[in-house]
Short mmCIF file of C-alpha atoms in Angstrom, two decimals:
data_model
loop_
_atom_site.label_atom_id
_atom_site.label_comp_id
_atom_site.label_asym_id
_atom_site.label_seq_id
_atom_site.Cartn_x
_atom_site.Cartn_y
_atom_site.Cartn_z
CA MET A 24 218.14 -29.16 -91.78
CA CYS A 25 215.12 -31.48 -92.08
CA PHE A 26 211.89 -30.76 -90.21
CA GLN A 27 212.24 -33.75 -87.87
CA ARG A 28 215.77 -32.84 -86.87
CA TYR A 29 214.74 -29.23 -86.28
CA LEU A 30 211.94 -30.28 -83.91
CA ALA A 31 214.29 -32.57 -82.03
CA GLN A 32 216.52 -29.57 -81.27
CA VAL A 33 214.00 -26.89 -80.26
CA ARG A 34 214.14 -27.76 -76.57
CA THR A 35 217.93 -27.39 -76.62
CA THR A 36 217.56 -24.16 -78.57
CA LEU A 37 215.24 -22.76 -75.92
CA GLY A 38 217.59 -23.95 -73.17
CA ARG A 39 220.39 -21.78 -74.55
CA HIS A 40 218.36 -18.74 -73.55
CA LEU A 41 217.77 -19.87 -69.98
CA THR A 42 220.09 -19.43 -67.04
CA GLU A 43 221.78 -22.56 -65.77
CA ALA A 44 221.07 -21.52 -62.20
CA SER A 45 217.34 -20.98 -62.55
CA PRO A 46 215.35 -22.64 -65.34
CA ALA A 47 212.40 -20.40 -64.43
CA ALA A 48 214.17 -17.22 -65.48
CA TRP A 49 215.52 -15.88 -68.75
CA ALA A 50 219.24 -15.45 -69.10
CA ALA A 51 220.47 -11.90 -68.82
CA VAL A 52 223.32 -12.72 -71.20
CA PRO A 53 222.65 -15.70 -73.54
CA SER A 54 225.57 -17.87 -74.60
CA HIS A 55 225.25 -16.19 -78.02
CA PRO A 56 224.40 -12.56 -77.15
CA ASN A 57 223.71 -11.61 -80.78
CA ARG A 58 221.12 -14.37 -81.28
CA LYS A 59 217.58 -13.24 -80.61
CA LEU A 60 214.93 -15.68 -79.42
CA HIS A 61 211.60 -15.68 -81.28
CA LEU A 62 208.72 -17.67 -79.80
CA VAL A 63 206.10 -18.65 -82.39
CA LEU A 64 202.88 -19.00 -80.40
CA GLY A 65 199.53 -20.40 -81.53
CA ASN A 66 196.19 -19.62 -79.92
CA GLU A 67 194.86 -21.22 -76.76
CA SER A 68 192.37 -23.47 -78.57
CA CYS A 69 195.34 -25.30 -80.16
CA ASP A 70 193.30 -26.75 -83.00
CA LEU A 71 195.06 -28.17 -86.03
CA ASP A 72 195.35 -24.75 -87.68
CA SER A 73 196.96 -23.16 -84.63
CA ALA A 74 199.35 -26.05 -83.96
CA VAL A 75 200.46 -26.54 -87.55
CA SER A 76 200.86 -22.82 -88.21
CA ALA A 77 203.13 -22.42 -85.18
CA MET A 78 205.25 -25.48 -85.95
CA THR A 79 205.73 -24.86 -89.66
CA LEU A 80 206.27 -21.09 -89.53
CA ALA A 81 208.94 -21.51 -86.85
CA PHE A 82 210.73 -24.06 -89.03
CA ILE A 83 210.53 -21.88 -92.14
CA TYR A 84 211.95 -18.85 -90.35
CA ALA A 85 214.62 -20.90 -88.55
CA GLN A 86 215.96 -22.09 -91.90
CA ARG A 87 215.80 -18.71 -93.61
CA TYR A 88 217.07 -16.51 -90.79
CA ARG A 89 219.76 -18.63 -89.21
CA GLU A 90 221.28 -15.76 -87.24
CA HIS A 91 218.36 -16.03 -84.77
CA ASP A 92 216.45 -18.79 -82.95
CA TYR A 93 212.81 -19.64 -83.67
CA VAL A 94 210.93 -21.90 -81.27
CA PRO A 95 207.31 -23.09 -81.79
CA VAL A 96 205.02 -23.27 -78.76
CA LEU A 97 201.62 -24.93 -78.44
CA ASN A 98 199.55 -22.57 -76.28
CA ILE A 99 198.05 -25.22 -73.96
CA PRO A 100 199.28 -27.11 -70.91
CA ARG A 101 200.96 -30.39 -71.83
CA ARG A 102 198.21 -32.31 -70.01
CA ASP A 103 195.66 -31.09 -72.56
CA TYR A 104 197.51 -32.41 -75.62
CA PRO A 105 195.58 -35.74 -75.68
CA LEU A 106 192.38 -33.72 -76.06
CA LYS A 107 193.55 -32.38 -79.42
CA THR A 108 192.79 -35.60 -81.24
CA GLU A 109 193.12 -34.28 -84.81
CA VAL A 110 196.44 -32.62 -83.92
CA GLY A 111 197.81 -35.83 -82.42
CA HIS A 112 196.58 -37.80 -85.42
CA MET A 113 198.19 -35.56 -88.04
CA PHE A 114 201.41 -35.10 -86.08
CA GLY A 115 201.62 -38.88 -85.64
CA LYS A 116 201.30 -39.36 -89.40
CA CYS A 117 204.29 -37.08 -89.84
CA GLY A 118 206.35 -38.80 -87.15
CA ILE A 119 206.07 -35.96 -84.62
CA SER A 120 205.90 -37.34 -81.09
CA GLU A 121 204.80 -35.47 -77.96
CA PRO A 122 208.25 -35.39 -76.26
CA VAL A 123 209.67 -33.06 -78.93
CA LEU A 124 206.83 -30.57 -78.57
CA LEU A 125 206.96 -27.47 -76.38
CA PHE A 126 203.87 -26.33 -74.50
CA ARG A 127 203.20 -23.13 -72.65
CA ASP A 128 203.89 -24.73 -69.26
CA ASP A 129 207.37 -25.67 -70.54
CA LEU A 130 208.23 -21.98 -70.64
CA PRO A 131 209.42 -19.65 -67.87
CA LYS A 132 206.85 -17.46 -66.17
CA GLU A 133 208.76 -14.27 -66.82
CA MET A 134 210.25 -12.93 -69.98
CA THR A 135 212.53 -10.03 -70.76
CA HIS A 136 211.71 -7.36 -73.31
CA ASP A 137 214.29 -8.66 -75.79
CA VAL A 138 212.39 -11.92 -76.43
CA SER A 139 210.30 -11.65 -79.58
CA VAL A 140 206.85 -13.25 -79.89
CA ILE A 141 205.23 -14.13 -83.22
CA LEU A 142 201.48 -14.77 -82.95
CA VAL A 143 199.76 -17.16 -85.34
CA ASP A 144 196.01 -17.79 -85.56
CA HIS A 145 195.25 -14.97 -83.09
CA HIS A 146 196.19 -11.33 -82.66
CA VAL A 147 195.17 -10.41 -79.10
CA SER A 148 197.61 -11.51 -76.41
CA SER A 149 198.83 -10.48 -72.97
CA LEU A 150 202.30 -10.68 -74.51
CA ALA A 151 201.48 -7.78 -76.83
CA PRO A 152 204.52 -5.62 -75.88
CA ASN A 153 206.82 -8.43 -77.11
CA VAL A 154 204.94 -9.20 -80.34
CA THR A 155 206.87 -8.46 -83.51
CA GLN A 156 204.69 -10.22 -86.07
CA ILE A 157 201.12 -11.51 -86.48
CA LEU A 158 199.60 -13.96 -88.95
CA ASP A 159 195.87 -14.39 -88.44
CA HIS A 160 192.60 -14.90 -90.29
CA ARG A 161 190.01 -13.95 -87.69
CA PRO A 162 188.13 -10.64 -87.73
CA LEU A 163 190.18 -7.74 -86.40
CA ASP A 164 189.58 -6.94 -82.73
CA ASP A 165 191.39 -3.61 -82.65
CA GLY A 166 189.34 -2.46 -79.68
CA ALA A 167 190.89 -5.02 -77.34
CA PRO A 168 193.14 -3.39 -74.72
CA ASN A 169 196.01 -5.81 -75.42
CA TYR A 170 195.80 -5.15 -79.15
CA LYS A 171 196.44 -1.48 -78.46
CA LEU A 172 199.67 -2.44 -76.65
CA LEU A 173 201.24 -3.89 -79.79
CA PRO A 174 204.46 -2.09 -80.79
CA ALA A 175 204.15 0.28 -83.73
CA SER A 176 206.79 -1.79 -85.52
CA CYS A 177 204.74 -5.00 -85.29
CA GLU A 178 204.21 -6.55 -88.73
CA LYS A 179 200.53 -7.51 -89.08
CA ASN A 180 199.05 -9.85 -91.65
CA ILE A 181 195.41 -10.23 -90.60
CA ASP A 182 193.28 -11.51 -93.47
CA PRO A 183 189.71 -12.65 -92.62
CA THR A 184 189.09 -13.56 -96.27
CA VAL A 185 191.08 -16.79 -95.95
CA GLY A 186 189.69 -19.88 -94.27
CA SER A 187 192.88 -20.96 -92.54
CA CYS A 188 195.91 -19.35 -90.96
CA ALA A 189 197.88 -22.20 -92.53
CA THR A 190 197.12 -20.58 -95.89
CA LEU A 191 199.11 -17.50 -94.84
CA VAL A 192 201.98 -19.74 -93.67
CA ALA A 193 201.84 -21.71 -96.93
CA GLU A 194 202.12 -18.46 -98.86
CA ARG A 195 205.39 -17.74 -97.07
CA TYR A 196 206.57 -21.33 -97.47
CA LEU A 197 205.98 -21.36 -101.22
CA ALA A 198 207.35 -17.84 -101.80
CA GLN A 199 210.95 -19.11 -101.77
CA ASN A 200 212.67 -22.30 -102.87
CA GLU A 201 214.09 -23.05 -99.44
CA PRO A 202 213.42 -24.71 -97.13
CA ARG A 203 211.54 -27.67 -98.56
CA SER A 204 210.01 -30.41 -96.43
CA ARG A 205 207.40 -32.98 -97.38
CA ASN A 206 206.14 -33.04 -93.80
CA VAL A 207 205.64 -29.26 -93.76
CA ALA A 208 203.77 -29.39 -97.08
CA GLU A 209 201.60 -32.29 -95.85
CA LEU A 210 200.71 -30.50 -92.61
CA LEU A 211 199.81 -27.24 -94.34
CA HIS A 212 197.81 -29.02 -97.04
CA ALA A 213 195.81 -31.13 -94.59
CA THR A 214 195.07 -28.15 -92.34
CA ILE A 215 193.72 -25.99 -95.16
CA VAL A 216 191.55 -28.84 -96.44
CA LEU A 217 190.08 -29.33 -92.96
CA ASP A 218 189.60 -25.63 -92.16
CA THR A 219 187.84 -24.90 -95.45
CA ILE A 220 185.51 -27.92 -94.98
CA ASN A 221 187.17 -29.27 -98.12
CA PHE A 222 186.11 -26.13 -100.00
CA SER A 223 182.45 -26.82 -99.35
CA PRO A 224 180.25 -24.37 -101.31
CA THR A 225 177.70 -24.58 -98.49
CA ALA A 226 180.09 -23.68 -95.67
CA LYS A 227 181.84 -21.00 -97.78
CA ARG A 228 184.88 -20.91 -95.52
CA PHE A 229 187.53 -20.26 -98.15
CA GLY A 230 188.83 -17.66 -100.54
CA PRO A 231 190.94 -17.67 -103.72
CA LEU A 232 194.20 -17.73 -101.77
CA ASP A 233 193.17 -20.93 -99.93
CA GLN A 234 192.46 -22.61 -103.25
CA ARG A 235 195.71 -21.45 -104.81
CA MET A 236 197.85 -22.55 -101.89
CA VAL A 237 196.27 -26.03 -101.76
CA GLN A 238 196.74 -26.48 -105.49
CA ASN A 239 200.41 -25.45 -105.26
CA LEU A 240 200.99 -27.76 -102.29
CA GLU A 241 199.38 -30.61 -104.20
CA LEU A 242 201.76 -29.99 -107.09
CA GLU A 243 204.68 -30.20 -104.68
CA LEU A 244 203.35 -33.36 -103.03
CA GLY A 245 202.24 -35.05 -106.23
CA LEU A 246 198.64 -35.28 -105.03
CA ALA A 247 195.47 -35.12 -107.08
CA GLU A 248 192.46 -32.99 -106.20
CA ASP A 249 190.24 -36.07 -105.98
CA GLN A 250 192.30 -37.26 -102.98
CA ARG A 251 191.01 -34.40 -100.80
CA PRO A 252 187.68 -35.99 -99.77
CA ARG A 253 189.39 -39.01 -98.25
CA LEU A 254 191.85 -36.79 -96.34
CA PHE A 255 189.04 -34.55 -95.14
CA ASP A 256 186.97 -37.50 -93.89
CA GLU A 257 190.01 -38.89 -92.08
CA LEU A 258 190.66 -35.59 -90.28
CA VAL A 259 187.00 -35.04 -89.40
CA ALA A 260 186.87 -38.53 -87.90
CA ALA A 261 190.04 -37.85 -85.89
CA ARG A 262 188.67 -34.54 -84.60
CA ALA A 263 185.33 -36.09 -83.68
CA ASP A 264 186.90 -39.08 -81.92
CA ILE A 265 185.93 -38.44 -78.31
CA SER A 266 185.67 -42.12 -77.45
CA LYS A 267 188.57 -41.92 -74.98
CA LEU A 268 187.61 -38.58 -73.44
CA LYS A 269 185.54 -37.82 -70.38
CA LEU A 270 182.68 -35.36 -70.85
CA THR A 271 184.63 -32.64 -69.02
CA GLU A 272 187.49 -33.25 -71.44
CA VAL A 273 185.10 -32.92 -74.39
CA LEU A 274 184.23 -29.44 -73.08
CA ARG A 275 187.93 -28.61 -72.68
CA LYS A 276 188.87 -30.03 -76.07
CA ASP A 277 188.48 -26.75 -77.93
CA MET A 278 188.01 -24.11 -75.25
CA LYS A 279 188.71 -20.41 -75.40
CA MET A 280 188.33 -17.82 -72.64
CA LEU A 281 186.48 -14.58 -73.33
CA SER A 282 187.64 -11.90 -70.91
CA THR A 283 186.20 -8.55 -69.92
CA ASP A 284 187.41 -6.34 -67.07
CA ARG A 285 184.98 -8.06 -64.72
CA GLN A 286 184.36 -11.58 -66.02
CA GLU A 287 185.91 -14.53 -67.75
CA VAL A 288 183.53 -16.63 -69.81
CA PRO A 289 184.53 -20.00 -71.27
CA LEU A 290 183.52 -20.75 -74.85
CA ALA A 291 183.66 -24.48 -75.46
CA GLY A 292 183.70 -25.79 -79.03
CA MET A 293 182.70 -29.42 -79.51
CA PRO A 294 182.78 -31.84 -82.47
CA ILE A 295 179.18 -32.85 -81.67
CA LEU A 296 175.97 -30.84 -81.37
CA VAL A 297 175.29 -29.27 -77.99
CA ARG A 298 171.80 -30.76 -78.08
CA ASP A 299 173.29 -34.26 -78.30
CA PHE A 300 175.89 -33.52 -75.60
CA VAL A 301 173.36 -32.42 -72.98
CA ASP A 302 171.40 -35.64 -73.52
CA LYS A 303 174.39 -37.73 -72.45
CA SER A 304 174.45 -39.33 -69.02
CA GLY A 305 176.61 -37.23 -66.71
CA ALA A 306 176.40 -34.06 -68.82
CA GLU A 307 175.17 -31.87 -65.94
CA LYS A 308 177.96 -33.06 -63.66
CA ALA A 309 180.50 -32.38 -66.41
CA VAL A 310 179.22 -28.85 -67.01
CA LYS A 311 179.30 -28.05 -63.29
CA GLU A 312 182.86 -29.34 -63.00
CA PHE A 313 184.04 -27.57 -66.14
CA ALA A 314 182.50 -24.17 -65.46
CA ALA A 315 182.05 -24.10 -61.69
CA ASN A 316 181.00 -20.63 -60.48
CA SER A 317 181.02 -19.13 -63.98
CA ASN A 318 178.46 -16.43 -64.66
CA LEU A 319 178.01 -17.85 -68.15
CA LEU A 320 179.08 -20.81 -70.23
CA VAL A 321 178.83 -20.66 -74.03
CA ILE A 322 178.94 -23.98 -75.90
CA LEU A 323 179.27 -24.17 -79.67
CA GLY A 324 178.54 -27.51 -81.32
CA MET A 325 179.40 -28.64 -84.83
CA TYR A 326 178.64 -31.97 -86.45
CA VAL A 327 179.89 -32.97 -89.89
CA ASN A 328 177.87 -35.78 -91.45
CA PRO A 329 180.42 -38.39 -92.61
CA LYS A 330 178.12 -39.53 -95.42
CA ASP A 331 177.57 -36.26 -97.26
CA GLY A 332 179.85 -33.75 -95.49
CA GLN A 333 176.93 -31.56 -94.51
CA VAL A 334 177.67 -29.31 -91.52
CA GLN A 335 175.28 -28.72 -88.63
CA ARG A 336 175.82 -26.18 -85.85
CA ASP A 337 174.10 -25.19 -82.64
CA VAL A 338 174.65 -22.93 -79.63
CA GLY A 339 174.08 -23.44 -75.91
CA LEU A 340 174.02 -20.77 -73.18
CA ILE A 341 174.10 -21.83 -69.53
CA SER A 342 174.48 -19.84 -66.32
CA LEU A 343 175.67 -21.83 -63.33
CA SER A 344 174.94 -18.85 -61.08
CA ALA A 345 171.29 -18.79 -62.20
CA GLN A 346 171.59 -15.42 -63.97
CA SER A 347 168.76 -16.02 -66.44
CA GLN A 348 168.66 -12.34 -67.43
CA LEU A 349 172.32 -12.48 -68.51
CA VAL A 350 171.61 -15.62 -70.56
CA ASP A 351 168.66 -13.87 -72.20
CA ARG A 352 170.73 -10.76 -72.96
CA VAL A 353 173.39 -12.81 -74.76
CA ARG A 354 170.67 -14.83 -76.53
CA GLN A 355 169.04 -11.64 -77.81
CA ALA A 356 172.38 -10.31 -79.06
CA LEU A 357 173.06 -13.52 -80.98
CA VAL A 358 169.55 -13.72 -82.43
CA LYS A 359 169.50 -10.05 -83.47
CA SER A 360 172.98 -10.11 -85.01
CA ARG A 361 173.07 -9.26 -88.69
CA ASP A 362 176.83 -9.11 -89.16
CA PRO A 363 176.71 -12.01 -89.51
CA ASP A 364 173.12 -13.20 -89.34
CA LEU A 365 173.47 -16.48 -87.41
CA GLN A 366 169.95 -17.60 -88.36
CA LEU A 367 169.24 -19.03 -84.91
CA ARG A 368 166.01 -20.82 -84.07
CA PRO A 369 164.81 -23.25 -81.41
CA HIS A 370 165.53 -26.96 -81.76
CA ASP A 371 162.61 -29.07 -82.90
CA VAL A 372 162.55 -30.69 -79.46
CA GLU A 373 162.95 -28.24 -76.58
CA THR A 374 165.29 -28.97 -73.68
CA HIS A 375 165.38 -27.42 -70.21
CA PHE A 376 168.89 -28.66 -69.37
CA MET A 377 170.17 -26.62 -66.40
CA GLY A 378 167.79 -23.78 -67.28
CA GLY A 379 169.88 -22.94 -70.35
CA CYS A 380 169.04 -21.75 -73.85
CA PHE A 381 169.74 -24.02 -76.84
CA LEU A 382 169.37 -22.92 -80.45
CA ARG A 383 170.03 -24.33 -83.90
CA GLN A 384 172.36 -22.26 -86.08
CA ASP A 385 171.27 -22.47 -89.70
CA ASN A 386 174.07 -20.18 -90.90
CA VAL A 387 176.77 -22.84 -90.82
CA GLN A 388 179.31 -20.43 -92.27
CA ALA A 389 179.49 -18.51 -88.98
CA THR A 390 182.12 -19.89 -86.59
CA ARG A 391 183.38 -19.03 -83.11
CA LYS A 392 185.50 -16.20 -84.48
CA HIS A 393 182.24 -14.52 -85.58
CA ILE A 394 180.25 -15.38 -82.46
CA LEU A 395 182.84 -14.39 -79.85
CA PRO A 396 182.71 -10.62 -80.59
CA ILE A 397 178.90 -10.66 -80.35
CA VAL A 398 179.01 -12.36 -76.96
CA LYS A 399 181.71 -10.01 -75.71
CA GLU A 400 179.76 -6.89 -76.72
CA ALA A 401 176.67 -8.24 -74.96
CA LEU A 402 178.69 -8.86 -71.79
CA LEU A 403 180.16 -5.36 -71.85
CA ASP A 404 176.72 -3.81 -72.32
CA TRP A 405 175.38 -5.90 -69.43
CA GLU A 406 178.23 -4.86 -67.14
CA ALA A 407 177.82 -1.20 -68.04
CA GLU A 408 174.11 -1.31 -67.22
CA HIS A 409 174.50 -3.20 -63.96
CA CYS A 410 177.73 -1.51 -62.77
CA CYS A 411 179.04 -4.79 -61.36
CA ASP A 412 181.05 -4.51 -58.18
CA CYS A 413 184.31 -6.40 -57.98
CA GLU A 414 182.83 -8.57 -55.22
CA GLU A 415 180.25 -9.91 -57.67
CA VAL A 416 182.81 -11.21 -60.12
CA ILE A 417 183.02 -14.99 -60.23
CA TYR A 418 185.85 -16.50 -62.17
CA PHE A 419 186.14 -19.67 -64.17
CA LYS A 420 187.47 -22.50 -61.99
CA GLU A 421 190.11 -23.73 -64.41
CA LYS A 422 191.44 -20.41 -65.63
CA PRO A 423 194.40 -21.28 -67.86
CA GLN A 424 197.78 -20.21 -66.53
CA LEU A 425 199.79 -18.46 -69.21
CA GLY A 426 203.07 -19.76 -67.88
CA LEU A 427 205.19 -17.19 -69.67
#
């Protein structure tokens, strides 16, 4: 079965496991009782790596293990899909339209224990008891409560040495002769090129396996290595295209929630520098709308110069509840970090936007997956010292609904 035809059928495939009487509940007895349903779920940022890894791995497994059903799910509400500009661009190139895609709000809110979940591009999930397999490239967070709920039989492939989860999917794709799909190869190839910053020696976001997989995919596609820069520039431009987005949507474009027992802190990743964002007209209103009543908002900015491919990064910390001591505690943790050393320093021109803290990040190799654990540890230390009461907890206004 070709990739396009497979995607056209995934909604019907999922429907076979739902009751006719109530689409919000799983069927107690599917029409094919011996067929197990496997949901392949990307992370909640739904960047190109997450989206492509979920779509392609589900297809690969569906063709190899035909006795079961594999359904890819983009872990965002459908309304947020237009914010993922690089995903929409690359999917459009491959003829993948939004109606064939499944999002987390397309799924029932409850799930029985016999539904399997395969996580790609993340390994901590509230669905941990149902997880049977993990493919991820971010640092291991084995201290997370949900990680400890993973079944002992869960197959884990967590490799922080690779720059892209798509590399791990490509390894599986190329390991056997079937299936073969030009679209799948194109999606995996483009994703690895983007995630590794086109193998930039400055960014150093790749390993030998990334290089080997891209070379093998290029052999299959008949592409030359010198075609990568043009593809990379195209994808960077698509990701940075915020011309049709409101400022609140720019903040939501690549957002991840950091949760402790007492707080939920949004980490917003943007394709522009934070320093440039806060200078925009309406930025304060957008921040207040995006993170209303949050104890802390963390904004990570990245700008890729289209002329020379040089990467710039910066970090912003804002408290909408005026907790300057909390902001300073997280700032100190980030500045003092040595694993990795973020090499943070003040911007050349200081800003007092909303009383926040804004710093340049000279270590451009460090990404959100490195920064998030530092922020989380600082929050836990702060909570332990201040013994927060439940009444003091203020939650993020637009807390994503899992919908599973």
